[in-house]
């Protein structure tokens, strides 16, 4: 009996990442909102949130090795002069407008932020910010394109 005949053979293909730019933008914003939620929950609990990521660096010998480093993460919320907390999304280097000339959500107390982030995540999944995300990505693409 052949060794290969002892194995279960089938036809399969790996799952490919979505090539749809809108879907990719949604996934990126949803993951950023999840990180913001984790950071807000840690801040409310009085803990420090320090996510890590794997990067390639050269060691003392000059070989490329993978090391774990802290991830740079900026809080999406801010407090104004009156002490009220606001939350805004940035995508492609630009603040996203939720409505005409409205680029922030009034949160009030920081303890209400995780619920607002959950609602915002559902809005992104439903496609309510697709036009704003596409416009920001297009503007970023024009800015990065080299002059001919």
mmCIF file of N, CA and C in Angstrom:
data_model
loop_
_atom_site.group_PDB
_atom_site.id
_atom_site.type_symbol
_atom_site.label_atom_id
_atom_site.label_comp_id
_atom_site.label_asym_id
_atom_site.label_seq_id
_atom_site.Cartn_x
_atom_site.Cartn_y
_atom_site.Cartn_z
ATOM 1 N N UNK A 1 0.841 -1.187 0.000
ATOM 2 C CA UNK A 1 0.000 0.000 0.000
ATOM 3 C C UNK A 1 0.883 1.246 0.000
ATOM 4 N N UNK A 2 0.477 2.252 -0.756
ATOM 5 C CA UNK A 2 1.218 3.489 -0.856
ATOM 6 C C UNK A 2 1.029 4.330 0.406
ATOM 7 N N UNK A 3 2.046 5.047 0.741
ATOM 8 C CA UNK A 3 1.974 5.918 1.926
ATOM 9 C C UNK A 3 0.956 7.032 1.702
ATOM 10 N N UNK A 4 0.902 7.572 0.498
ATOM 11 C CA UNK A 4 -0.043 8.650 0.208
ATOM 12 C C UNK A 4 -1.492 8.176 0.313
ATOM 13 N N UNK A 5 -1.745 6.924 0.024
ATOM 14 C CA UNK A 5 -3.113 6.412 0.099
ATOM 15 C C UNK A 5 -3.603 6.305 1.537
ATOM 16 N N UNK A 6 -2.683 6.349 2.495
ATOM 17 C CA UNK A 6 -3.085 6.309 3.898
ATOM 18 C C UNK A 6 -3.538 7.681 4.408
ATOM 19 N N UNK A 7 -3.291 8.718 3.618
ATOM 20 C CA UNK A 7 -3.680 10.081 3.990
ATOM 21 C C UNK A 7 -5.021 10.444 3.367
ATOM 22 N N UNK A 8 -5.724 11.329 3.993
ATOM 23 C CA UNK A 8 -6.998 11.809 3.459
ATOM 24 C C UNK A 8 -6.704 12.992 2.541
ATOM 25 N N UNK A 9 -6.843 12.819 1.260
ATOM 26 C CA UNK A 9 -6.542 13.844 0.264
ATOM 27 C C UNK A 9 -7.816 14.593 -0.116
ATOM 28 N N UNK A 10 -7.672 15.894 -0.367
ATOM 29 C CA UNK A 10 -8.807 16.725 -0.734
ATOM 30 C C UNK A 10 -8.316 17.922 -1.535
ATOM 31 N N UNK A 11 -9.226 18.688 -2.097
ATOM 32 C CA UNK A 11 -8.906 19.925 -2.798
ATOM 33 C C UNK A 11 -9.291 21.082 -1.890
ATOM 34 N N UNK A 12 -8.338 21.983 -1.635
ATOM 35 C CA UNK A 12 -8.609 23.117 -0.741
ATOM 36 C C UNK A 12 -7.782 24.312 -1.167
ATOM 37 N N UNK A 13 -8.275 25.501 -0.846
ATOM 38 C CA UNK A 13 -7.548 26.739 -1.105
ATOM 39 C C UNK A 13 -7.566 27.582 0.154
ATOM 40 N N UNK A 14 -6.483 28.350 0.413
ATOM 41 C CA UNK A 14 -6.470 29.199 1.609
ATOM 42 C C UNK A 14 -7.433 30.373 1.452
ATOM 43 N N UNK A 15 -7.908 30.853 2.584
ATOM 44 C CA UNK A 15 -8.793 32.007 2.586
ATOM 45 C C UNK A 15 -7.950 33.250 2.337
ATOM 46 N N UNK A 16 -8.371 34.039 1.393
ATOM 47 C CA UNK A 16 -7.628 35.263 1.078
ATOM 48 C C UNK A 16 -8.240 36.444 1.800
ATOM 49 N N UNK A 17 -7.382 37.389 2.130
ATOM 50 C CA UNK A 17 -7.872 38.619 2.753
ATOM 51 C C UNK A 17 -8.717 39.379 1.735
ATOM 52 N N UNK A 18 -9.668 40.115 2.209
ATOM 53 C CA UNK A 18 -10.566 40.853 1.334
ATOM 54 C C UNK A 18 -9.788 41.895 0.536
ATOM 55 N N UNK A 19 -10.029 41.919 -0.771
ATOM 56 C CA UNK A 19 -9.378 42.913 -1.610
ATOM 57 C C UNK A 19 -10.263 44.147 -1.783
ATOM 58 N N UNK A 20 -11.446 44.122 -1.187
ATOM 59 C CA UNK A 20 -12.368 45.247 -1.248
ATOM 60 C C UNK A 20 -11.847 46.364 -0.338
ATOM 61 N N UNK A 21 -11.557 47.554 -0.872
ATOM 62 C CA UNK A 21 -10.996 48.622 -0.037
ATOM 63 C C UNK A 21 -11.945 49.090 1.062
ATOM 64 N N UNK A 22 -13.249 49.059 0.816
ATOM 65 C CA UNK A 22 -14.210 49.472 1.837
ATOM 66 C C UNK A 22 -14.195 48.484 2.999
ATOM 67 N N UNK A 23 -14.175 47.195 2.680
ATOM 68 C CA UNK A 23 -14.141 46.162 3.722
ATOM 69 C C UNK A 23 -12.849 46.243 4.531
ATOM 70 N N UNK A 24 -11.746 46.512 3.844
ATOM 71 C CA UNK A 24 -10.451 46.655 4.518
ATOM 72 C C UNK A 24 -10.466 47.863 5.456
ATOM 73 N N UNK A 25 -11.057 48.971 5.024
ATOM 74 C CA UNK A 25 -11.147 50.167 5.862
ATOM 75 C C UNK A 25 -12.018 49.906 7.083
ATOM 76 N N UNK A 26 -13.142 49.222 6.869
ATOM 77 C CA UNK A 26 -14.019 48.882 8.005
ATOM 78 C C UNK A 26 -13.274 48.040 9.033
ATOM 79 N N UNK A 27 -12.571 47.015 8.556
ATOM 80 C CA UNK A 27 -11.847 46.130 9.475
ATOM 81 C C UNK A 27 -10.772 46.885 10.247
ATOM 82 N N UNK A 28 -10.103 47.808 9.578
ATOM 83 C CA UNK A 28 -9.057 48.594 10.234
ATOM 84 C C UNK A 28 -9.651 49.484 11.326
ATOM 85 N N UNK A 29 -10.758 50.134 11.033
ATOM 86 C CA UNK A 29 -11.399 51.017 12.015
ATOM 87 C C UNK A 29 -11.979 50.199 13.174
ATOM 88 N N UNK A 30 -12.557 49.032 12.874
ATOM 89 C CA UNK A 30 -13.120 48.188 13.922
ATOM 90 C C UNK A 30 -12.022 47.706 14.870
ATOM 91 N N UNK A 31 -10.873 47.324 14.331
ATOM 92 C CA UNK A 31 -9.780 46.884 15.210
ATOM 93 C C UNK A 31 -9.236 48.057 16.027
ATOM 94 N N UNK A 32 -9.188 49.247 15.439
ATOM 95 C CA UNK A 32 -8.730 50.424 16.191
ATOM 96 C C UNK A 32 -9.720 50.761 17.309
ATOM 97 N N UNK A 33 -11.010 50.628 17.030
ATOM 98 C CA UNK A 33 -12.022 50.882 18.063
ATOM 99 C C UNK A 33 -11.929 49.854 19.193
ATOM 100 N N UNK A 34 -11.605 48.614 18.863
ATOM 101 C CA UNK A 34 -11.440 47.581 19.892
ATOM 102 C C UNK A 34 -10.245 47.918 20.799
ATOM 103 N N UNK A 35 -9.157 48.419 20.197
ATOM 104 C CA UNK A 35 -8.005 48.828 21.006
ATOM 105 C C UNK A 35 -8.351 50.029 21.883
ATOM 106 N N UNK A 36 -9.122 50.972 21.344
ATOM 107 C CA UNK A 36 -9.535 52.138 22.121
ATOM 108 C C UNK A 36 -10.408 51.700 23.301
ATOM 109 N N UNK A 37 -11.264 50.707 23.061
ATOM 110 C CA UNK A 37 -12.125 50.201 24.135
ATOM 111 C C UNK A 37 -11.288 49.557 25.233
ATOM 112 N N UNK A 38 -10.297 48.762 24.847
ATOM 113 C CA UNK A 38 -9.427 48.130 25.845
ATOM 114 C C UNK A 38 -8.656 49.182 26.633
ATOM 115 N N UNK A 39 -8.183 50.221 25.943
ATOM 116 C CA UNK A 39 -7.440 51.282 26.605
ATOM 117 C C UNK A 39 -8.351 52.066 27.549
ATOM 118 N N UNK A 40 -9.591 52.324 27.134
ATOM 119 C CA UNK A 40 -10.533 53.061 27.986
ATOM 120 C C UNK A 40 -10.893 52.247 29.220
ATOM 121 N N UNK A 41 -11.113 50.944 29.050
ATOM 122 C CA UNK A 41 -11.441 50.102 30.200
ATOM 123 C C UNK A 41 -10.280 50.048 31.189
ATOM 124 N N UNK A 42 -9.054 50.000 30.677
ATOM 125 C CA UNK A 42 -7.887 50.003 31.561
ATOM 126 C C UNK A 42 -7.774 51.338 32.297
ATOM 127 N N UNK A 43 -8.053 52.431 31.601
ATOM 128 C CA UNK A 43 -7.987 53.757 32.224
ATOM 129 C C UNK A 43 -9.048 53.884 33.319
ATOM 130 N N UNK A 44 -10.243 53.380 33.064
ATOM 131 C CA UNK A 44 -11.322 53.427 34.056
ATOM 132 C C UNK A 44 -10.953 52.598 35.280
ATOM 133 N N UNK A 45 -10.293 51.448 35.057
ATOM 134 C CA UNK A 45 -9.895 50.568 36.157
ATOM 135 C C UNK A 45 -8.634 51.059 36.861
ATOM 136 N N UNK A 46 -8.017 52.112 36.344
ATOM 137 C CA UNK A 46 -6.810 52.657 36.955
ATOM 138 C C UNK A 46 -5.566 51.862 36.624
ATOM 139 N N UNK A 47 -5.595 51.112 35.531
ATOM 140 C CA UNK A 47 -4.450 50.320 35.104
ATOM 141 C C UNK A 47 -3.807 50.951 33.880
ATOM 142 N N UNK A 48 -2.591 50.471 33.578
ATOM 143 C CA UNK A 48 -1.875 50.940 32.389
ATOM 144 C C UNK A 48 -2.085 49.934 31.270
ATOM 145 N N UNK A 49 -2.448 50.402 30.094
ATOM 146 C CA UNK A 49 -2.661 49.532 28.934
ATOM 147 C C UNK A 49 -1.460 49.652 28.023
ATOM 148 N N UNK A 50 -0.755 48.544 27.810
ATOM 149 C CA UNK A 50 0.445 48.559 26.976
ATOM 150 C C UNK A 50 0.444 47.357 26.035
ATOM 151 N N UNK A 51 -0.214 47.478 24.864
ATOM 152 C CA UNK A 51 -0.187 46.365 23.918
ATOM 153 C C UNK A 51 1.198 46.242 23.281
ATOM 154 N N UNK A 52 1.518 45.047 22.809
ATOM 155 C CA UNK A 52 2.816 44.825 22.170
ATOM 156 C C UNK A 52 2.609 44.334 20.751
ATOM 157 N N UNK A 53 3.671 44.433 19.966
ATOM 158 C CA UNK A 53 3.649 43.942 18.596
ATOM 159 C C UNK A 53 5.006 43.338 18.270
ATOM 160 N N UNK A 54 5.036 42.462 17.301
ATOM 161 C CA UNK A 54 6.276 41.829 16.871
ATOM 162 C C UNK A 54 6.846 42.624 15.693
ATOM 163 N N UNK A 55 8.132 42.996 15.776
ATOM 164 C CA UNK A 55 8.806 43.731 14.705
ATOM 165 C C UNK A 55 10.152 43.068 14.420
ATOM 166 N N UNK A 56 10.689 43.341 13.257
ATOM 167 C CA UNK A 56 12.002 42.820 12.887
ATOM 168 C C UNK A 56 13.054 43.869 13.197
ATOM 169 N N UNK A 57 14.100 43.474 13.884
ATOM 170 C CA UNK A 57 15.233 44.345 14.222
ATOM 171 C C UNK A 57 16.521 43.581 13.982
ATOM 172 N N UNK A 58 17.633 44.309 13.902
ATOM 173 C CA UNK A 58 18.944 43.671 13.808
ATOM 174 C C UNK A 58 19.528 43.549 15.205
ATOM 175 N N UNK A 59 20.091 42.387 15.507
ATOM 176 C CA UNK A 59 20.706 42.187 16.818
ATOM 177 C C UNK A 59 22.172 42.622 16.789
ATOM 178 N N UNK A 60 22.924 42.323 17.836
ATOM 179 C CA UNK A 60 24.323 42.756 17.949
ATOM 180 C C UNK A 60 25.188 42.188 16.828
ATOM 181 N N UNK A 61 24.849 40.995 16.356
ATOM 182 C CA UNK A 61 25.635 40.329 15.321
ATOM 183 C C UNK A 61 25.280 40.866 13.939
ATOM 184 N N UNK A 62 24.156 41.521 13.805
ATOM 185 C CA UNK A 62 23.716 42.063 12.527
ATOM 186 C C UNK A 62 22.668 41.203 11.848
ATOM 187 N N UNK A 63 22.180 40.178 12.520
ATOM 188 C CA UNK A 63 21.137 39.330 11.967
ATOM 189 C C UNK A 63 19.768 39.932 12.259
ATOM 190 N N UNK A 64 18.847 39.707 11.314
ATOM 191 C CA UNK A 64 17.472 40.170 11.523
ATOM 192 C C UNK A 64 16.747 39.173 12.413
ATOM 193 N N UNK A 65 16.216 39.674 13.524
ATOM 194 C CA UNK A 65 15.468 38.831 14.448
ATOM 195 C C UNK A 65 14.146 39.519 14.770
ATOM 196 N N UNK A 66 13.171 38.722 15.149
ATOM 197 C CA UNK A 66 11.873 39.262 15.506
ATOM 198 C C UNK A 66 11.836 39.496 17.013
ATOM 199 N N UNK A 67 11.481 40.733 17.405
ATOM 200 C CA UNK A 67 11.416 41.087 18.821
ATOM 201 C C UNK A 67 10.047 41.696 19.120
ATOM 202 N N UNK A 68 9.653 41.596 20.376
ATOM 203 C CA UNK A 68 8.382 42.156 20.819
ATOM 204 C C UNK A 68 8.634 43.551 21.383
ATOM 205 N N UNK A 69 7.902 44.546 20.861
ATOM 206 C CA UNK A 69 8.061 45.925 21.317
ATOM 207 C C UNK A 69 6.698 46.490 21.707
ATOM 208 N N UNK A 70 6.687 47.511 22.560
ATOM 209 C CA UNK A 70 5.404 48.146 22.884
ATOM 210 C C UNK A 70 4.833 48.847 21.654
ATOM 211 N N UNK A 71 3.537 48.755 21.492
ATOM 212 C CA UNK A 71 2.851 49.368 20.362
ATOM 213 C C UNK A 71 2.505 50.804 20.710
ATOM 214 N N UNK A 72 2.758 51.715 19.790
ATOM 215 C CA UNK A 72 2.398 53.115 20.009
ATOM 216 C C UNK A 72 0.903 53.267 19.765
ATOM 217 N N UNK A 73 0.224 53.783 20.749
ATOM 218 C CA UNK A 73 -1.225 53.921 20.664
ATOM 219 C C UNK A 73 -1.629 55.237 21.300
ATOM 220 N N UNK A 74 -2.414 56.013 20.581
ATOM 221 C CA UNK A 74 -2.869 57.311 21.071
ATOM 222 C C UNK A 74 -4.338 57.222 21.455
ATOM 223 N N UNK A 75 -4.677 57.831 22.560
ATOM 224 C CA UNK A 75 -6.077 57.819 23.007
ATOM 225 C C UNK A 75 -6.927 58.620 22.028
ATOM 226 N N UNK A 76 -8.097 58.097 21.687
ATOM 227 C CA UNK A 76 -9.000 58.778 20.770
ATOM 228 C C UNK A 76 -9.912 59.753 21.478
ATOM 229 N N UNK A 77 -9.866 59.784 22.801
ATOM 230 C CA UNK A 77 -10.711 60.698 23.556
ATOM 231 C C UNK A 77 -9.874 61.846 24.095
ATOM 232 N N UNK A 78 -10.541 62.945 24.370
ATOM 233 C CA UNK A 78 -9.870 64.112 24.940
ATOM 234 C C UNK A 78 -10.857 64.852 25.822
ATOM 235 N N UNK A 79 -10.301 65.684 26.694
ATOM 236 C CA UNK A 79 -11.107 66.468 27.625
ATOM 237 C C UNK A 79 -10.930 67.937 27.267
ATOM 238 N N UNK A 80 -12.035 68.675 27.150
ATOM 239 C CA UNK A 80 -11.935 70.095 26.825
ATOM 240 C C UNK A 80 -11.756 70.922 28.102
ATOM 241 N N UNK A 81 -11.762 72.225 27.965
ATOM 242 C CA UNK A 81 -11.503 73.122 29.089
ATOM 243 C C UNK A 81 -12.578 73.020 30.175
ATOM 244 N N UNK A 82 -13.802 72.676 29.793
ATOM 245 C CA UNK A 82 -14.879 72.571 30.787
ATOM 246 C C UNK A 82 -14.873 71.226 31.510
ATOM 247 N N UNK A 83 -14.019 70.297 31.097
ATOM 248 C CA UNK A 83 -13.918 69.008 31.760
ATOM 249 C C UNK A 83 -14.762 67.912 31.141
ATOM 250 N N UNK A 84 -15.417 68.211 30.003
ATOM 251 C CA UNK A 84 -16.238 67.204 29.341
ATOM 252 C C UNK A 84 -15.360 66.360 28.417
ATOM 253 N N UNK A 85 -15.653 65.051 28.345
ATOM 254 C CA UNK A 85 -14.885 64.125 27.523
ATOM 255 C C UNK A 85 -15.540 63.968 26.155
ATOM 256 N N UNK A 86 -14.716 63.945 25.106
ATOM 257 C CA UNK A 86 -15.159 63.769 23.727
ATOM 258 C C UNK A 86 -14.362 62.641 23.100
ATOM 259 N N UNK A 87 -14.927 62.002 22.057
ATOM 260 C CA UNK A 87 -14.232 60.952 21.327
ATOM 261 C C UNK A 87 -14.327 61.237 19.843
ATOM 262 N N UNK A 88 -13.205 61.069 19.141
ATOM 263 C CA UNK A 88 -13.166 61.255 17.698
ATOM 264 C C UNK A 88 -12.360 60.150 17.044
ATOM 265 N N UNK A 89 -12.710 59.828 15.805
ATOM 266 C CA UNK A 89 -11.993 58.818 15.028
ATOM 267 C C UNK A 89 -11.105 59.518 14.020
ATOM 268 N N UNK A 90 -9.889 59.006 13.888
ATOM 269 C CA UNK A 90 -8.995 59.464 12.840
ATOM 270 C C UNK A 90 -8.741 58.289 11.909
ATOM 271 N N UNK A 91 -8.819 58.535 10.605
ATOM 272 C CA UNK A 91 -8.519 57.511 9.609
ATOM 273 C C UNK A 91 -7.734 58.163 8.488
ATOM 274 N N UNK A 92 -6.667 57.528 8.075
ATOM 275 C CA UNK A 92 -5.788 58.033 7.016
ATOM 276 C C UNK A 92 -5.264 59.427 7.375
ATOM 277 N N UNK A 93 -5.014 59.646 8.655
ATOM 278 C CA UNK A 93 -4.431 60.905 9.099
ATOM 279 C C UNK A 93 -5.413 62.054 9.217
ATOM 280 N N UNK A 94 -6.681 61.790 9.015
ATOM 281 C CA UNK A 94 -7.691 62.847 9.059
ATOM 282 C C UNK A 94 -8.768 62.510 10.083
ATOM 283 N N UNK A 95 -9.291 63.529 10.787
ATOM 284 C CA UNK A 95 -10.441 63.261 11.664
ATOM 285 C C UNK A 95 -11.676 62.993 10.813
ATOM 286 N N UNK A 96 -12.439 61.980 11.186
ATOM 287 C CA UNK A 96 -13.647 61.607 10.448
ATOM 288 C C UNK A 96 -14.824 62.433 10.965
ATOM 289 N N UNK A 97 -15.591 63.008 10.031
ATOM 290 C CA UNK A 97 -16.785 63.766 10.397
ATOM 291 C C UNK A 97 -17.971 62.817 10.430
ATOM 292 N N UNK A 98 -18.664 62.764 11.558
ATOM 293 C CA UNK A 98 -19.833 61.912 11.704
ATOM 294 C C UNK A 98 -21.039 62.526 11.002
ATOM 295 N N UNK A 99 -21.110 63.842 10.999
ATOM 296 C CA UNK A 99 -22.127 64.602 10.285
ATOM 297 C C UNK A 99 -21.440 65.882 9.817
ATOM 298 N N UNK A 100 -22.148 66.721 9.100
ATOM 299 C CA UNK A 100 -21.571 67.954 8.576
ATOM 300 C C UNK A 100 -20.984 68.791 9.712
ATOM 301 N N UNK A 101 -19.673 69.023 9.678
ATOM 302 C CA UNK A 101 -18.932 69.823 10.663
ATOM 303 C C UNK A 101 -19.037 69.275 12.083
ATOM 304 N N UNK A 102 -19.266 67.977 12.244
ATOM 305 C CA UNK A 102 -19.321 67.325 13.566
ATOM 306 C C UNK A 102 -18.296 66.185 13.566
ATOM 307 N N UNK A 103 -17.142 66.410 14.208
ATOM 308 C CA UNK A 103 -16.075 65.414 14.172
ATOM 309 C C UNK A 103 -15.822 64.742 15.512
ATOM 310 N N UNK A 104 -16.688 64.946 16.493
ATOM 311 C CA UNK A 104 -16.491 64.334 17.805
ATOM 312 C C UNK A 104 -17.837 63.934 18.403
ATOM 313 N N UNK A 105 -17.761 62.987 19.326
ATOM 314 C CA UNK A 105 -18.947 62.523 20.052
ATOM 315 C C UNK A 105 -18.792 62.962 21.500
ATOM 316 N N UNK A 106 -19.798 63.636 22.042
ATOM 317 C CA UNK A 106 -19.766 64.048 23.444
ATOM 318 C C UNK A 106 -20.018 62.817 24.304
ATOM 319 N N UNK A 107 -19.045 62.484 25.151
ATOM 320 C CA UNK A 107 -19.127 61.285 25.978
ATOM 321 C C UNK A 107 -19.651 61.618 27.362
ATOM 322 N N UNK A 108 -19.242 62.730 27.903
ATOM 323 C CA UNK A 108 -19.597 63.083 29.283
ATOM 324 C C UNK A 108 -18.550 62.506 30.214
ATOM 325 N N UNK A 109 -18.882 61.465 30.930
ATOM 326 C CA UNK A 109 -17.943 60.784 31.831
ATOM 327 C C UNK A 109 -17.187 59.702 31.059
ATOM 328 N N UNK A 110 -15.951 59.456 31.440
ATOM 329 C CA UNK A 110 -15.120 58.448 30.783
ATOM 330 C C UNK A 110 -15.717 57.051 30.936
ATOM 331 N N UNK A 111 -16.464 56.815 31.991
ATOM 332 C CA UNK A 111 -17.053 55.491 32.220
ATOM 333 C C UNK A 111 -18.097 55.134 31.157
ATOM 334 N N UNK A 112 -18.632 56.112 30.431
ATOM 335 C CA UNK A 112 -19.616 55.857 29.378
ATOM 336 C C UNK A 112 -18.969 55.538 28.036
ATOM 337 N N UNK A 113 -17.655 55.703 27.945
ATOM 338 C CA UNK A 113 -16.962 55.535 26.665
ATOM 339 C C UNK A 113 -17.032 54.116 26.102
ATOM 340 N N UNK A 114 -16.851 53.036 26.875
ATOM 341 C CA UNK A 114 -16.925 51.703 26.266
ATOM 342 C C UNK A 114 -18.261 51.412 25.575
ATOM 343 N N UNK A 115 -19.357 51.852 26.130
ATOM 344 C CA UNK A 115 -20.666 51.642 25.491
ATOM 345 C C UNK A 115 -20.770 52.432 24.193
ATOM 346 N N UNK A 116 -20.240 53.635 24.184
ATOM 347 C CA UNK A 116 -20.251 54.451 22.970
ATOM 348 C C UNK A 116 -19.377 53.812 21.898
ATOM 349 N N UNK A 117 -18.237 53.243 22.287
ATOM 350 C CA UNK A 117 -17.355 52.576 21.327
ATOM 351 C C UNK A 117 -18.025 51.332 20.738
ATOM 352 N N UNK A 118 -18.808 50.622 21.540
ATOM 353 C CA UNK A 118 -19.553 49.474 21.022
ATOM 354 C C UNK A 118 -20.579 49.921 19.982
ATOM 355 N N UNK A 119 -21.289 51.004 20.273
ATOM 356 C CA UNK A 119 -22.267 51.541 19.330
ATOM 357 C C UNK A 119 -21.588 52.001 18.044
ATOM 358 N N UNK A 120 -20.445 52.635 18.183
ATOM 359 C CA UNK A 120 -19.691 53.109 17.023
ATOM 360 C C UNK A 120 -19.191 51.941 16.183
ATOM 361 N N UNK A 121 -18.775 50.864 16.825
ATOM 362 C CA UNK A 121 -18.328 49.671 16.104
ATOM 363 C C UNK A 121 -19.468 49.083 15.286
ATOM 364 N N UNK A 122 -20.657 49.042 15.854
ATOM 365 C CA UNK A 122 -21.822 48.534 15.124
ATOM 366 C C UNK A 122 -22.151 49.437 13.933
ATOM 367 N N UNK A 123 -21.987 50.744 14.096
ATOM 368 C CA UNK A 123 -22.239 51.674 12.993
ATOM 369 C C UNK A 123 -21.246 51.448 11.859
ATOM 370 N N UNK A 124 -19.996 51.187 12.194
ATOM 371 C CA UNK A 124 -18.987 50.921 11.164
ATOM 372 C C UNK A 124 -19.294 49.604 10.463
ATOM 373 N N UNK A 125 -19.678 48.575 11.225
ATOM 374 C CA UNK A 125 -20.042 47.283 10.619
ATOM 375 C C UNK A 125 -21.238 47.426 9.681
ATOM 376 N N UNK A 126 -22.167 48.306 10.024
ATOM 377 C CA UNK A 126 -23.354 48.518 9.194
ATOM 378 C C UNK A 126 -23.046 49.373 7.968
ATOM 379 N N UNK A 127 -21.856 49.959 7.894
ATOM 380 C CA UNK A 127 -21.473 50.740 6.723
ATOM 381 C C UNK A 127 -21.868 52.199 6.785
ATOM 382 N N UNK A 128 -22.193 52.714 7.965
ATOM 383 C CA UNK A 128 -22.653 54.095 8.077
ATOM 384 C C UNK A 128 -21.539 55.118 7.881
ATOM 385 N N UNK A 129 -20.280 54.707 7.988
ATOM 386 C CA UNK A 129 -19.166 55.638 7.809
ATOM 387 C C UNK A 129 -18.361 55.348 6.546
ATOM 388 N N UNK A 130 -18.890 54.537 5.634
ATOM 389 C CA UNK A 130 -18.141 54.140 4.441
ATOM 390 C C UNK A 130 -17.745 55.329 3.569
ATOM 391 N N UNK A 131 -18.654 56.283 3.377
ATOM 392 C CA UNK A 131 -18.338 57.419 2.508
ATOM 393 C C UNK A 131 -17.231 58.284 3.125
ATOM 394 N N UNK A 132 -17.278 58.482 4.453
ATOM 395 C CA UNK A 132 -16.245 59.288 5.112
ATOM 396 C C UNK A 132 -14.891 58.583 5.064
ATOM 397 N N UNK A 133 -14.886 57.276 5.269
ATOM 398 C CA UNK A 133 -13.627 56.526 5.235
ATOM 399 C C UNK A 133 -13.034 56.521 3.832
ATOM 400 N N UNK A 134 -13.872 56.354 2.812
ATOM 401 C CA UNK A 134 -13.400 56.355 1.428
ATOM 402 C C UNK A 134 -12.846 57.726 1.040
ATOM 403 N N UNK A 135 -13.513 58.786 1.480
ATOM 404 C CA UNK A 135 -13.041 60.141 1.166
ATOM 405 C C UNK A 135 -11.701 60.414 1.836
ATOM 406 N N UNK A 136 -11.544 60.003 3.083
ATOM 407 C CA UNK A 136 -10.279 60.216 3.793
ATOM 408 C C UNK A 136 -9.152 59.423 3.145
ATOM 409 N N UNK A 137 -9.441 58.182 2.732
ATOM 410 C CA UNK A 137 -8.418 57.356 2.083
ATOM 411 C C UNK A 137 -8.026 57.937 0.733
ATOM 412 N N UNK A 138 -8.996 58.450 -0.022
ATOM 413 C CA UNK A 138 -8.697 59.049 -1.323
ATOM 414 C C UNK A 138 -7.858 60.308 -1.160
ATOM 415 N N UNK A 139 -8.187 61.123 -0.180
ATOM 416 C CA UNK A 139 -7.423 62.346 0.076
ATOM 417 C C UNK A 139 -5.996 62.014 0.492
ATOM 418 N N UNK A 140 -5.848 60.982 1.316
ATOM 419 C CA UNK A 140 -4.519 60.541 1.738
ATOM 420 C C UNK A 140 -3.725 60.025 0.555
ATOM 421 N N UNK A 141 -4.379 59.292 -0.343
ATOM 422 C CA UNK A 141 -3.710 58.781 -1.542
ATOM 423 C C UNK A 141 -3.214 59.885 -2.441
ATOM 424 N N UNK A 142 -4.004 60.954 -2.584
ATOM 425 C CA UNK A 142 -3.568 62.094 -3.413
ATOM 426 C C UNK A 142 -2.378 62.809 -2.763
ATOM 427 N N UNK A 143 -2.386 62.890 -1.446
ATOM 428 C CA UNK A 143 -1.305 63.568 -0.754
ATOM 429 C C UNK A 143 -0.007 62.782 -0.861
ATOM 430 N N UNK A 144 -0.096 61.450 -0.847
ATOM 431 C CA UNK A 144 1.101 60.617 -0.896
ATOM 432 C C UNK A 144 1.633 60.401 -2.304
ATOM 433 N N UNK A 145 0.796 60.634 -3.302
ATOM 434 C CA UNK A 145 1.208 60.410 -4.691
ATOM 435 C C UNK A 145 2.267 61.427 -5.086
ATOM 436 N N UNK A 146 3.299 60.943 -5.750
ATOM 437 C CA UNK A 146 4.384 61.837 -6.166
ATOM 438 C C UNK A 146 3.961 62.681 -7.359
ATOM 439 N N UNK A 147 4.451 63.910 -7.387
ATOM 440 C CA UNK A 147 4.172 64.782 -8.526
ATOM 441 C C UNK A 147 4.984 64.321 -9.721
ATOM 442 N N UNK A 148 4.317 64.198 -10.873
ATOM 443 C CA UNK A 148 4.918 63.613 -12.072
ATOM 444 C C UNK A 148 5.897 64.499 -12.681
#
